[in-house]
Amino acid sequence: MAGKLLALLPPALLAAAGLAGLLLLSVPTRDVREPPALKYGIVLDAGSSHTSMFIYKWPADKENDTGIVGQHSSCDVRGGGISSYADNPAGAGQSLVECLDQALQDVPQERHAGTPLYLGATAGMRLLNLTSPEAAASVLEAVTRTLTQYPFDFRGARILSGQDEGVFGWVTANYLLENFIKHGRAGRWFRPRRGTLGAMDLGGASTQLTFEAAGPAEDPASEVQLRLYGQQYRVYTHSFLCYGRDQVLQRLLASVLQTHDAHPCWPRGYSAHVLLREVYASPCTTALRPPTFDPTAEVSLVGSGDPALCRSLVSGLFSPAPCPFSRCSFNGVFQPPVAGDFVAFSAFFYTVDFLRAAMGLPVGTLRQLEAAVAAVCNQTWSELQARAPGAGPRLPNYCPAAMFVQQLLSRGYGFDERAFSRVTFQKKAGDTAVGWALGYMLNLTNMIPADPPGLRKALALSAWAALILLFALLLLAALVLLLRRARPAKPPGAL
Ligand SMILES: *[C@@H]1O[C@H](CO)[C@@H](O)[C@H](O)[C@H]1NC(C)=O
Ligand SMILES: *[C@@H]1O[C@H](CO)[C@@H](O)[C@H](O)[C@H]1NC(C)=O
Ligand SMILES: *[C@@H]1O[C@H](CO)[C@@H](O)[C@H](O)[C@H]1NC(C)=O
């Protein structure tokens, strides 16, 4: 009996070793460890109409993974965009103080010095740099002076090109939705088959269209090649300066003033005083500026709420310029046919959301969008106020803004019903705002590697799999041995 037990010992030990190995391997080591330390990054998005501050956070040990960076908090700077401080640059710096003070609270103190801080300015500053490069430089100097007074790792205040703005918005959207690469359950990296998402951004002074192109671009200026996580992307992008929401409204006003008529895109019963200096200040309205005008003059303008006239006024923004390529959007700008899914954010979202939420109008198809725009443009001022109370100072301008969005998408970019059905209007993905800011930070902090992040992990994974297999075989061998030795006398077939 004792001898029999003794004979069972080696296979039992073998089995125990195999079992122990399997158990050790299946315990997730990550959960045993302390929660990983968080890292932070701050981006000030200095837009033409206002500045927003975004604070991002991510686990320090996973910074090269996709979809890992999320929004920690945000802050809206009070007052206008930094480009509105051309006559008082110091005021631009001062305007940021309240949000930066909030950042001191939002980021744990021991992380301040290691937190990169960026300011990126967009089309408002591009326009100011066109009219007065000196003024643009002093505004950037003033904000730099303020930003360097904080304990963060300040990495510069710059004006982004329209191309950067478009591409970083595209990177943000696809990064957040994990369209580049995805971390699967088994710790394995894989490339989602759904492809990338096109991005449409409507700011105050410019608008960007960015999507992965099927073929080579006819105009090299519109193509950007990116290598992200080991994959090459050929991206079409174009930024239309002066086609942002606020500049479009100024241009429509300038055109109405040329005829001194009522404004067909403003509701009947609405009137406003228009300061000529404000209308003509921007390079976007230069062509419509009378040779002489009194900059201090105010003109009183009434709305005529005429959807058909408003439509033709807005269509004047899309010049039928000759197209030097096989295909153009408008103004002679090359554009391949829109393809795939799109996300439309910033003012695209706010405008469509007004139609949907405040006005209760369906906007699921282009035809519905067109009808919704006509309905909004046909409201009287008192109807509009009654229907959308609390819509704020933008209320009289929703008709021209919505008319512009509808025409930009359909006649501008060439979305038909089929293509439009793949557009979603969205301002956030999860808790994170969709815009260029996150993509800008990811790029400048090298958080999107050119090579696949999976290499190291994949190796670890195969080693792990080999060990599992080894221990499992060990266990199996032990069990077989054990079984044979425990029942040596049993004749075969007795079962
Ligand atoms: C992220 O990638 C960069 C460059 O590939 C590398 O130097 C860095 O160590 C990586 N960071 C982590 C946390 O894996
Ligand atoms: C202003 O525009 C000029 C000409 O395009 C450019 O060289 C310069 O870098 C711009 N200024 C800033 C601050 O970006
Ligand atoms: C605009 O409103 C008027 C009444 O205020 C109505 O008679 C007309 O049919 C409407 N037109 C459109 C296009 O909705």
PDB file of C-alpha atoms in Angstrom, residues 1 166 266 284 300 326 348 410:
ATOM      1  CA  MET A   1       0.000   0.000   0.000  1.00  0.00           C
ATOM      2  CA  GLY A 166      -8.429  69.611 -40.010  1.00  0.00           C
ATOM      3  CA  TRP A 266     -33.412  87.424 -40.111  1.00  0.00           C
ATOM      4  CA  CYS A 284     -13.413  88.177 -45.233  1.00  0.00           C
ATOM      5  CA  SER A 300     -30.434  99.852 -38.489  1.00  0.00           C
ATOM      6  CA  SER A 326     -11.506  66.563 -62.243  1.00  0.00           C
ATOM      7  CA  PHE A 348     -22.238  71.895 -37.101  1.00  0.00           C
ATOM      8  CA  SER A 410     -25.155  69.494 -50.071  1.00  0.00           C
TER       9      SER A 410
END
